[in-house]
Amino acid sequence: MVTSRHVLKRSIELASEKGASNWLSVLPLQEYNFSLHKTAFHDAVALRYGWDPARLPQHCACGTKFTVEHSFTCPKGGFPSIRHNEIRDLTASLLTEVCHEVDVEPHLQPITGEQFTLASSNIEDGARLDISANGFWGGRCEKTYIDVKVFNPHAPSNRTTSASAIYRRHELCKKRSYEARIREVEQSSFTPLIFSATGGMANEATMFYKRLASLLSDKWDSNYAAVMGWIRCCLSFSLLRSAIRCLRGSRSSKGSFGHSLGSAPIDLIQVESRLPLIKQ
């Protein structure tokens, strides 16, 4: 049986992950998209500590009893997909600054008799990943494929497992599905980006965004720590807003949106919003 004490302990552990609290460490400047309205802020604090937000509906549009856990996974309205897509679009927007031929949802080449060691390898025609980009890990023409996953750490299947083990499990699952095919057929590299809905990220995602911050800081002639802090803050707000949308959004219809990086210099954003310098 899961008690309120266990939920609070779990929530504090998740809130302690690097990047999970960035939305609390900056000034809430609306011009940089670092602000939340009153209800959203109250919901964010409640989610942070595992409390039930106030004035939630009794039943979901799908007919099921409405709970925080159910809201994160209910497909009605497409909110879990929107949560995934916002991280995808943000990452793709950042990659266009430093990479060539950035593509969203690229299709993989069809399999024509190739054999893979792992039976779990994806061999479906029409398979596609979230992003592809040239020149990220290697040379200008070396392509990298990226796939994003955001999971709910409070789901029953995850409650008794450490966050690090969940991250590793999802990373391995993605690699077993796609890595061999991308390496042997596409002649490219593969990077899974695994996030917790509470704001944390897996090891490979951490290394990916460190590399991205390094490339961006060189291009923009900006401080690496400031760029890394800004990226973490953008990811934190993206995941947080998506979680709140799952709670408060109308599930009667689906919607879509893109992501804009804005035009302010990163050093100005760092100074005005008091982004903390990230020590690596």
PDB file of C-alpha atoms in Angstrom:
ATOM      1  CA  MET A   1       0.000   0.000   0.000  1.00  0.00           C
ATOM      2  CA  VAL A   2       1.308   3.444  -0.947  1.00  0.00           C
ATOM      3  CA  THR A   3       0.916   5.934   1.921  1.00  0.00           C
ATOM      4  CA  SER A   4       1.048   9.734   1.813  1.00  0.00           C
ATOM      5  CA  ARG A   5       4.434   9.535   3.519  1.00  0.00           C
ATOM      6  CA  HIS A   6       5.819   7.375   0.720  1.00  0.00           C
ATOM      7  CA  VAL A   7       4.377   9.710  -1.902  1.00  0.00           C
ATOM      8  CA  LEU A   8       5.981  12.729  -0.209  1.00  0.00           C
ATOM      9  CA  LYS A   9       9.343  10.962   0.063  1.00  0.00           C
ATOM     10  CA  ARG A  10       9.198   9.938  -3.586  1.00  0.00           C
ATOM     11  CA  SER A  11       8.189  13.447  -4.655  1.00  0.00           C
ATOM     12  CA  ILE A  12      11.067  15.051  -2.752  1.00  0.00           C
ATOM     13  CA  GLU A  13      13.532  12.609  -4.332  1.00  0.00           C
ATOM     14  CA  LEU A  14      12.243  13.482  -7.798  1.00  0.00           C
ATOM     15  CA  ALA A  15      12.278  17.221  -7.040  1.00  0.00           C
ATOM     16  CA  SER A  16      15.929  16.882  -5.982  1.00  0.00           C
ATOM     17  CA  GLU A  17      16.996  15.691  -9.444  1.00  0.00           C
ATOM     18  CA  LYS A  18      19.187  18.073 -11.381  1.00  0.00           C
ATOM     19  CA  GLY A  19      17.026  20.297 -13.561  1.00  0.00           C
ATOM     20  CA  ALA A  20      13.752  19.494 -11.792  1.00  0.00           C
ATOM     21  CA  SER A  21      13.735  22.750  -9.806  1.00  0.00           C
ATOM     22  CA  ASN A  22      14.967  25.199 -12.435  1.00  0.00           C
ATOM     23  CA  TRP A  23      11.497  26.741 -12.762  1.00  0.00           C
ATOM     24  CA  LEU A  24      11.840  27.891  -9.136  1.00  0.00           C
ATOM     25  CA  SER A  25      15.341  29.342  -9.457  1.00  0.00           C
ATOM     26  CA  VAL A  26      14.717  32.128 -11.996  1.00  0.00           C
ATOM     27  CA  LEU A  27      12.792  35.368 -11.915  1.00  0.00           C
ATOM     28  CA  PRO A  28       9.301  34.863 -13.422  1.00  0.00           C
ATOM     29  CA  LEU A  29       9.807  37.100 -16.447  1.00  0.00           C
ATOM     30  CA  GLN A  30       6.983  36.699 -18.953  1.00  0.00           C
ATOM     31  CA  GLU A  31       9.026  38.087 -21.855  1.00  0.00           C
ATOM     32  CA  TYR A  32      11.339  35.049 -21.602  1.00  0.00           C
ATOM     33  CA  ASN A  33       8.430  32.616 -21.058  1.00  0.00           C
ATOM     34  CA  PHE A  34       9.591  31.930 -17.495  1.00  0.00           C
ATOM     35  CA  SER A  35       6.293  32.786 -15.777  1.00  0.00           C
ATOM     36  CA  LEU A  36       3.232  30.922 -14.491  1.00  0.00           C
ATOM     37  CA  HIS A  37      -0.169  32.346 -13.632  1.00  0.00           C
ATOM     38  CA  LYS A  38      -1.518  31.897 -10.093  1.00  0.00           C
ATOM     39  CA  THR A  39      -3.386  28.611 -10.546  1.00  0.00           C
ATOM     40  CA  ALA A  40      -0.540  27.125 -12.568  1.00  0.00           C
ATOM     41  CA  PHE A  41       1.952  28.030  -9.833  1.00  0.00           C
ATOM     42  CA  HIS A  42      -0.250  26.454  -7.152  1.00  0.00           C
ATOM     43  CA  ASP A  43      -0.583  23.316  -9.294  1.00  0.00           C
ATOM     44  CA  ALA A  44       3.190  23.226  -9.841  1.00  0.00           C
ATOM     45  CA  VAL A  45       3.876  23.342  -6.094  1.00  0.00           C
ATOM     46  CA  ALA A  46       1.269  20.639  -5.448  1.00  0.00           C
ATOM     47  CA  LEU A  47       2.784  18.368  -8.105  1.00  0.00           C
ATOM     48  CA  ARG A  48       6.257  18.990  -6.699  1.00  0.00           C
ATOM     49  CA  TYR A  49       5.311  17.607  -3.274  1.00  0.00           C
ATOM     50  CA  GLY A  50       2.812  14.974  -4.341  1.00  0.00           C
ATOM     51  CA  TRP A  51      -0.237  16.879  -3.068  1.00  0.00           C
ATOM     52  CA  ASP A  52      -3.607  16.804  -4.810  1.00  0.00           C
ATOM     53  CA  PRO A  53      -4.194  20.131  -6.590  1.00  0.00           C
ATOM     54  CA  ALA A  54      -7.361  21.999  -5.639  1.00  0.00           C
ATOM     55  CA  ARG A  55     -10.589  21.901  -7.620  1.00  0.00           C
ATOM     56  CA  LEU A  56      -9.842  18.989  -9.897  1.00  0.00           C
ATOM     57  CA  PRO A  57     -12.799  17.458 -11.785  1.00  0.00           C
ATOM     58  CA  GLN A  58     -14.403  14.321 -10.397  1.00  0.00           C
ATOM     59  CA  HIS A  59     -14.319  12.401 -13.671  1.00  0.00           C
ATOM     60  CA  CYS A  60     -12.189  12.514 -16.813  1.00  0.00           C
ATOM     61  CA  ALA A  61     -13.689  13.095 -20.256  1.00  0.00           C
ATOM     62  CA  CYS A  62     -12.940   9.436 -21.003  1.00  0.00           C
ATOM     63  CA  GLY A  63     -15.331   8.400 -18.189  1.00  0.00           C
ATOM     64  CA  THR A  64     -12.684   7.306 -15.690  1.00  0.00           C
ATOM     65  CA  LYS A  65     -12.314   8.776 -12.204  1.00  0.00           C
ATOM     66  CA  PHE A  66     -10.003  11.775 -12.496  1.00  0.00           C
ATOM     67  CA  THR A  67      -6.722  11.561 -10.584  1.00  0.00           C
ATOM     68  CA  VAL A  68      -3.330  13.192 -11.068  1.00  0.00           C
ATOM     69  CA  GLU A  69      -1.867   9.849 -12.079  1.00  0.00           C
ATOM     70  CA  HIS A  70      -4.642   9.243 -14.623  1.00  0.00           C
ATOM     71  CA  SER A  71      -4.309  12.749 -16.095  1.00  0.00           C
ATOM     72  CA  PHE A  72      -0.668  12.101 -16.992  1.00  0.00           C
ATOM     73  CA  THR A  73      -1.491   9.012 -19.054  1.00  0.00           C
ATOM     74  CA  CYS A  74      -5.021   9.501 -20.428  1.00  0.00           C
ATOM     75  CA  PRO A  75      -4.800   9.747 -24.251  1.00  0.00           C
ATOM     76  CA  LYS A  76      -8.064  11.732 -24.519  1.00  0.00           C
ATOM     77  CA  GLY A  77      -7.183  15.133 -25.930  1.00  0.00           C
ATOM     78  CA  GLY A  78      -3.660  14.050 -26.877  1.00  0.00           C
ATOM     79  CA  PHE A  79      -1.932  15.633 -23.875  1.00  0.00           C
ATOM     80  CA  PRO A  80       0.756  12.919 -23.387  1.00  0.00           C
ATOM     81  CA  SER A  81       1.651  13.394 -27.068  1.00  0.00           C
ATOM     82  CA  ILE A  82       1.763  17.182 -26.665  1.00  0.00           C
ATOM     83  CA  ARG A  83       4.121  16.768 -23.701  1.00  0.00           C
ATOM     84  CA  HIS A  84       6.439  14.672 -25.868  1.00  0.00           C
ATOM     85  CA  ASN A  85       6.110  16.978 -28.876  1.00  0.00           C
ATOM     86  CA  GLU A  86       7.022  20.132 -26.986  1.00  0.00           C
ATOM     87  CA  ILE A  87      10.356  18.622 -25.887  1.00  0.00           C
ATOM     88  CA  ARG A  88      10.893  17.406 -29.452  1.00  0.00           C
ATOM     89  CA  ASP A  89      10.165  20.817 -30.958  1.00  0.00           C
ATOM     90  CA  LEU A  90      12.337  22.676 -28.443  1.00  0.00           C
ATOM     91  CA  THR A  91      15.255  20.334 -29.087  1.00  0.00           C
ATOM     92  CA  ALA A  92      14.841  20.552 -32.864  1.00  0.00           C
ATOM     93  CA  SER A  93      14.757  24.365 -32.675  1.00  0.00           C
ATOM     94  CA  LEU A  94      18.019  24.387 -30.720  1.00  0.00           C
ATOM     95  CA  LEU A  95      19.641  21.929 -33.125  1.00  0.00           C
ATOM     96  CA  THR A  96      18.875  24.134 -36.120  1.00  0.00           C
ATOM     97  CA  GLU A  97      21.256  26.685 -34.613  1.00  0.00           C
ATOM     98  CA  VAL A  98      24.283  24.380 -34.782  1.00  0.00           C
ATOM     99  CA  CYS A  99      23.492  21.448 -37.111  1.00  0.00           C
ATOM    100  CA  HIS A 100      22.673  20.888 -40.772  1.00  0.00           C
ATOM    101  CA  GLU A 101      19.569  19.230 -42.225  1.00  0.00           C
ATOM    102  CA  VAL A 102      17.568  19.045 -39.011  1.00  0.00           C
ATOM    103  CA  ASP A 103      14.430  17.025 -39.658  1.00  0.00           C
ATOM    104  CA  VAL A 104      11.439  16.305 -37.395  1.00  0.00           C
ATOM    105  CA  GLU A 105       9.951  12.793 -37.467  1.00  0.00           C
ATOM    106  CA  PRO A 106      12.294  11.440 -40.169  1.00  0.00           C
ATOM    107  CA  HIS A 107      11.376   8.099 -41.723  1.00  0.00           C
ATOM    108  CA  LEU A 108      13.929   5.281 -41.560  1.00  0.00           C
ATOM    109  CA  GLN A 109      14.945   3.385 -44.672  1.00  0.00           C
ATOM    110  CA  PRO A 110      12.930   0.185 -45.214  1.00  0.00           C
ATOM    111  CA  ILE A 111      14.454  -3.154 -44.234  1.00  0.00           C
ATOM    112  CA  THR A 112      15.339  -5.327 -47.245  1.00  0.00           C
ATOM    113  CA  GLY A 113      16.601  -8.563 -45.757  1.00  0.00           C
ATOM    114  CA  GLU A 114      18.975  -7.170 -43.115  1.00  0.00           C
ATOM    115  CA  GLN A 115      19.311  -9.327 -40.011  1.00  0.00           C
ATOM    116  CA  PHE A 116      19.827  -7.938 -36.495  1.00  0.00           C
ATOM    117  CA  THR A 117      21.203  -9.697 -33.433  1.00  0.00           C
ATOM    118  CA  LEU A 118      18.407  -8.546 -31.112  1.00  0.00           C
ATOM    119  CA  ALA A 119      14.909  -9.847 -31.754  1.00  0.00           C
ATOM    120  CA  SER A 120      13.572  -6.603 -30.250  1.00  0.00           C
ATOM    121  CA  SER A 121      14.978  -4.507 -33.113  1.00  0.00           C
ATOM    122  CA  ASN A 122      12.321  -2.510 -34.924  1.00  0.00           C
ATOM    123  CA  ILE A 123      11.987  -3.768 -38.504  1.00  0.00           C
ATOM    124  CA  GLU A 124       8.686  -2.131 -39.451  1.00  0.00           C
ATOM    125  CA  ASP A 125       8.314  -0.318 -42.749  1.00  0.00           C
ATOM    126  CA  GLY A 126       7.480   3.310 -42.172  1.00  0.00           C
ATOM    127  CA  ALA A 127       9.286   3.435 -38.820  1.00  0.00           C
ATOM    128  CA  ARG A 128      10.361   6.930 -37.833  1.00  0.00           C
ATOM    129  CA  LEU A 129      12.088   8.702 -34.973  1.00  0.00           C
ATOM    130  CA  ASP A 130      11.644  12.171 -33.526  1.00  0.00           C
ATOM    131  CA  ILE A 131      14.612  14.146 -34.882  1.00  0.00           C
ATOM    132  CA  SER A 132      17.598  13.712 -37.171  1.00  0.00           C
ATOM    133  CA  ALA A 133      20.484  16.165 -37.562  1.00  0.00           C
ATOM    134  CA  ASN A 134      23.837  16.220 -39.315  1.00  0.00           C
ATOM    135  CA  GLY A 135      27.034  17.196 -37.538  1.00  0.00           C
ATOM    136  CA  PHE A 136      26.053  16.865 -33.895  1.00  0.00           C
ATOM    137  CA  TRP A 137      28.356  14.172 -32.493  1.00  0.00           C
ATOM    138  CA  GLY A 138      30.801  13.844 -35.354  1.00  0.00           C
ATOM    139  CA  GLY A 139      31.672  15.352 -38.711  1.00  0.00           C
ATOM    140  CA  ARG A 140      29.548  17.717 -40.737  1.00  0.00           C
ATOM    141  CA  CYS A 141      27.892  14.897 -42.702  1.00  0.00           C
ATOM    142  CA  GLU A 142      27.503  12.374 -39.863  1.00  0.00           C
ATOM    143  CA  LYS A 143      23.827  12.022 -39.013  1.00  0.00           C
ATOM    144  CA  THR A 144      22.402  11.530 -35.522  1.00  0.00           C
ATOM    145  CA  TYR A 145      18.901  10.173 -34.884  1.00  0.00           C
ATOM    146  CA  ILE A 146      17.157  11.197 -31.678  1.00  0.00           C
ATOM    147  CA  ASP A 147      14.081   9.771 -29.964  1.00  0.00           C
ATOM    148  CA  VAL A 148      12.274  11.411 -27.029  1.00  0.00           C
ATOM    149  CA  LYS A 149      10.326   9.742 -24.235  1.00  0.00           C
ATOM    150  CA  VAL A 150       8.649  11.360 -21.218  1.00  0.00           C
ATOM    151  CA  PHE A 151       7.443   8.961 -18.510  1.00  0.00           C
ATOM    152  CA  ASN A 152       5.332   9.373 -15.381  1.00  0.00           C
ATOM    153  CA  PRO A 153       7.467   8.443 -12.329  1.00  0.00           C
ATOM    154  CA  HIS A 154       4.354   8.174 -10.145  1.00  0.00           C
ATOM    155  CA  ALA A 155       2.739   5.473 -12.303  1.00  0.00           C
ATOM    156  CA  PRO A 156       2.121   2.179 -10.440  1.00  0.00           C
ATOM    157  CA  SER A 157       4.794   0.409 -12.505  1.00  0.00           C
ATOM    158  CA  ASN A 158       7.397   2.986 -11.427  1.00  0.00           C
ATOM    159  CA  ARG A 159       6.550   3.705  -7.780  1.00  0.00           C
ATOM    160  CA  THR A 160       8.857   1.127  -6.228  1.00  0.00           C
ATOM    161  CA  THR A 161      11.755   1.623  -8.645  1.00  0.00           C
ATOM    162  CA  SER A 162      14.498   4.215  -8.299  1.00  0.00           C
ATOM    163  CA  ALA A 163      14.498   7.023 -10.843  1.00  0.00           C
ATOM    164  CA  SER A 164      17.965   6.050 -12.083  1.00  0.00           C
ATOM    165  CA  ALA A 165      16.785   2.491 -12.761  1.00  0.00           C
ATOM    166  CA  ILE A 166      13.713   3.747 -14.655  1.00  0.00           C
ATOM    167  CA  TYR A 167      15.872   6.024 -16.797  1.00  0.00           C
ATOM    168  CA  ARG A 168      18.237   3.184 -17.577  1.00  0.00           C
ATOM    169  CA  ARG A 169      15.387   0.818 -18.418  1.00  0.00           C
ATOM    170  CA  HIS A 170      13.858   3.232 -20.909  1.00  0.00           C
ATOM    171  CA  GLU A 171      17.249   4.021 -22.462  1.00  0.00           C
ATOM    172  CA  LEU A 172      17.953   0.320 -22.986  1.00  0.00           C
ATOM    173  CA  CYS A 173      14.468  -0.241 -24.410  1.00  0.00           C
ATOM    174  CA  LYS A 174      14.964   2.515 -26.992  1.00  0.00           C
ATOM    175  CA  LYS A 175      18.425   1.240 -27.903  1.00  0.00           C
ATOM    176  CA  ARG A 176      17.240  -2.329 -28.297  1.00  0.00           C
ATOM    177  CA  SER A 177      14.526  -1.137 -30.649  1.00  0.00           C
ATOM    178  CA  TYR A 178      16.492   1.252 -32.856  1.00  0.00           C
ATOM    179  CA  GLU A 179      20.257   1.350 -32.302  1.00  0.00           C
ATOM    180  CA  ALA A 180      21.240  -1.650 -34.431  1.00  0.00           C
ATOM    181  CA  ARG A 181      18.994  -0.585 -37.313  1.00  0.00           C
ATOM    182  CA  ILE A 182      20.294   2.970 -37.293  1.00  0.00           C
ATOM    183  CA  ARG A 183      23.928   1.875 -37.026  1.00  0.00           C
ATOM    184  CA  GLU A 184      23.800  -0.832 -39.684  1.00  0.00           C
ATOM    185  CA  VAL A 185      21.203   0.502 -42.153  1.00  0.00           C
ATOM    186  CA  GLU A 186      21.366   4.277 -41.727  1.00  0.00           C
ATOM    187  CA  GLN A 187      25.114   4.294 -40.932  1.00  0.00           C
ATOM    188  CA  SER A 188      24.349   6.839 -38.239  1.00  0.00           C
ATOM    189  CA  SER A 189      24.340   7.245 -34.453  1.00  0.00           C
ATOM    190  CA  PHE A 190      21.359   7.057 -32.100  1.00  0.00           C
ATOM    191  CA  THR A 191      20.655   9.018 -28.907  1.00  0.00           C
ATOM    192  CA  PRO A 192      17.586   8.389 -26.713  1.00  0.00           C
ATOM    193  CA  LEU A 193      16.384  11.402 -24.702  1.00  0.00           C
ATOM    194  CA  ILE A 194      14.528  10.115 -21.641  1.00  0.00           C
ATOM    195  CA  PHE A 195      12.750  12.563 -19.319  1.00  0.00           C
ATOM    196  CA  SER A 196      10.697  12.295 -16.177  1.00  0.00           C
ATOM    197  CA  ALA A 197       7.447  14.274 -16.209  1.00  0.00           C
ATOM    198  CA  THR A 198       8.723  15.908 -13.004  1.00  0.00           C
ATOM    199  CA  GLY A 199      11.713  17.479 -14.789  1.00  0.00           C
ATOM    200  CA  GLY A 200      14.650  15.082 -14.490  1.00  0.00           C
ATOM    201  CA  MET A 201      16.505  13.471 -17.373  1.00  0.00           C
ATOM    202  CA  ALA A 202      18.570  10.336 -18.002  1.00  0.00           C
ATOM    203  CA  ASN A 203      22.351  10.181 -18.383  1.00  0.00           C
ATOM    204  CA  GLU A 204      22.416  10.145 -22.185  1.00  0.00           C
ATOM    205  CA  ALA A 205      20.040  13.104 -22.335  1.00  0.00           C
ATOM    206  CA  THR A 206      22.332  14.975 -19.918  1.00  0.00           C
ATOM    207  CA  MET A 207      25.348  14.322 -22.123  1.00  0.00           C
ATOM    208  CA  PHE A 208      23.361  15.321 -25.211  1.00  0.00           C
ATOM    209  CA  TYR A 209      22.341  18.713 -23.801  1.00  0.00           C
ATOM    210  CA  LYS A 210      25.844  19.376 -22.478  1.00  0.00           C
ATOM    211  CA  ARG A 211      27.160  18.857 -25.994  1.00  0.00           C
ATOM    212  CA  LEU A 212      24.386  21.052 -27.387  1.00  0.00           C
ATOM    213  CA  ALA A 213      25.151  23.801 -24.853  1.00  0.00           C
ATOM    214  CA  SER A 214      28.828  23.662 -25.800  1.00  0.00           C
ATOM    215  CA  LEU A 215      28.037  24.060 -29.507  1.00  0.00           C
ATOM    216  CA  LEU A 216      25.579  26.885 -28.834  1.00  0.00           C
ATOM    217  CA  SER A 217      27.958  28.752 -26.528  1.00  0.00           C
ATOM    218  CA  ASP A 218      30.648  28.645 -29.228  1.00  0.00           C
ATOM    219  CA  LYS A 219      28.256  29.908 -31.905  1.00  0.00           C
ATOM    220  CA  TRP A 220      26.718  32.650 -29.762  1.00  0.00           C
ATOM    221  CA  ASP A 221      30.026  33.529 -28.066  1.00  0.00           C
ATOM    222  CA  SER A 222      28.271  33.095 -24.717  1.00  0.00           C
ATOM    223  CA  ASN A 223      29.208  31.589 -21.375  1.00  0.00           C
ATOM    224  CA  TYR A 224      28.726  27.796 -21.433  1.00  0.00           C
ATOM    225  CA  ALA A 225      27.246  27.683 -17.938  1.00  0.00           C
ATOM    226  CA  ALA A 226      24.705  30.381 -18.832  1.00  0.00           C
ATOM    227  CA  VAL A 227      23.631  28.504 -21.979  1.00  0.00           C
ATOM    228  CA  MET A 228      23.362  25.212 -20.096  1.00  0.00           C
ATOM    229  CA  GLY A 229      21.323  26.865 -17.356  1.00  0.00           C
ATOM    230  CA  TRP A 230      19.007  28.429 -19.942  1.00  0.00           C
ATOM    231  CA  ILE A 231      18.481  25.081 -21.709  1.00  0.00           C
ATOM    232  CA  ARG A 232      17.665  23.360 -18.413  1.00  0.00           C
ATOM    233  CA  CYS A 233      15.243  26.149 -17.553  1.00  0.00           C
ATOM    234  CA  CYS A 234      13.479  25.881 -20.943  1.00  0.00           C
ATOM    235  CA  LEU A 235      13.169  22.106 -20.530  1.00  0.00           C
ATOM    236  CA  SER A 236      11.917  22.496 -16.955  1.00  0.00           C
ATOM    237  CA  PHE A 237       9.170  24.937 -17.936  1.00  0.00           C
ATOM    238  CA  SER A 238       8.246  22.825 -20.954  1.00  0.00           C
ATOM    239  CA  LEU A 239       7.711  19.713 -18.828  1.00  0.00           C
ATOM    240  CA  LEU A 240       5.968  21.667 -16.075  1.00  0.00           C
ATOM    241  CA  ARG A 241       3.517  23.387 -18.405  1.00  0.00           C
ATOM    242  CA  SER A 242       2.787  20.065 -20.077  1.00  0.00           C
ATOM    243  CA  ALA A 243       2.033  18.486 -16.690  1.00  0.00           C
ATOM    244  CA  ILE A 244      -0.308  21.349 -15.788  1.00  0.00           C
ATOM    245  CA  ARG A 245      -1.990  21.064 -19.199  1.00  0.00           C
ATOM    246  CA  CYS A 246      -2.697  17.411 -18.424  1.00  0.00           C
ATOM    247  CA  LEU A 247      -4.453  18.543 -15.236  1.00  0.00           C
ATOM    248  CA  ARG A 248      -6.360  21.580 -16.487  1.00  0.00           C
ATOM    249  CA  GLY A 249      -6.602  21.320 -20.262  1.00  0.00           C
ATOM    250  CA  SER A 250      -9.821  20.472 -22.076  1.00  0.00           C
ATOM    251  CA  ARG A 251      -9.717  16.895 -23.365  1.00  0.00           C
ATOM    252  CA  SER A 252     -12.514  17.398 -25.867  1.00  0.00           C
ATOM    253  CA  SER A 253     -10.206  18.004 -28.839  1.00  0.00           C
ATOM    254  CA  LYS A 254      -6.588  17.719 -29.836  1.00  0.00           C
ATOM    255  CA  GLY A 255      -4.259  20.631 -30.461  1.00  0.00           C
ATOM    256  CA  SER A 256      -0.737  21.232 -31.677  1.00  0.00           C
ATOM    257  CA  PHE A 257       1.851  23.925 -31.300  1.00  0.00           C
ATOM    258  CA  GLY A 258       5.447  24.680 -32.132  1.00  0.00           C
ATOM    259  CA  HIS A 259       8.257  26.255 -30.160  1.00  0.00           C
ATOM    260  CA  SER A 260       9.959  29.612 -30.539  1.00  0.00           C
ATOM    261  CA  LEU A 261      13.375  30.368 -29.074  1.00  0.00           C
ATOM    262  CA  GLY A 262      12.837  34.122 -28.935  1.00  0.00           C
ATOM    263  CA  SER A 263      15.351  36.745 -29.960  1.00  0.00           C
ATOM    264  CA  ALA A 264      16.970  37.992 -26.748  1.00  0.00           C
ATOM    265  CA  PRO A 265      20.713  37.298 -26.318  1.00  0.00           C
ATOM    266  CA  ILE A 266      21.313  34.401 -23.947  1.00  0.00           C
ATOM    267  CA  ASP A 267      23.598  36.495 -21.729  1.00  0.00           C
ATOM    268  CA  LEU A 268      20.837  39.092 -21.297  1.00  0.00           C
ATOM    269  CA  ILE A 269      18.320  36.374 -20.364  1.00  0.00           C
ATOM    270  CA  GLN A 270      20.817  34.932 -17.871  1.00  0.00           C
ATOM    271  CA  VAL A 271      21.367  38.291 -16.172  1.00  0.00           C
ATOM    272  CA  GLU A 272      17.779  39.537 -16.090  1.00  0.00           C
ATOM    273  CA  SER A 273      16.208  36.261 -14.971  1.00  0.00           C
ATOM    274  CA  ARG A 274      19.073  35.387 -12.605  1.00  0.00           C
ATOM    275  CA  LEU A 275      19.646  31.988 -14.116  1.00  0.00           C
ATOM    276  CA  PRO A 276      22.082  30.128 -11.869  1.00  0.00           C
ATOM    277  CA  LEU A 277      25.463  29.282 -13.349  1.00  0.00           C
ATOM    278  CA  ILE A 278      25.714  25.514 -13.797  1.00  0.00           C
ATOM    279  CA  LYS A 279      28.952  24.013 -12.557  1.00  0.00           C
ATOM    280  CA  GLN A 280      29.843  20.950 -14.631  1.00  0.00           C
TER     281      GLN A 280
END
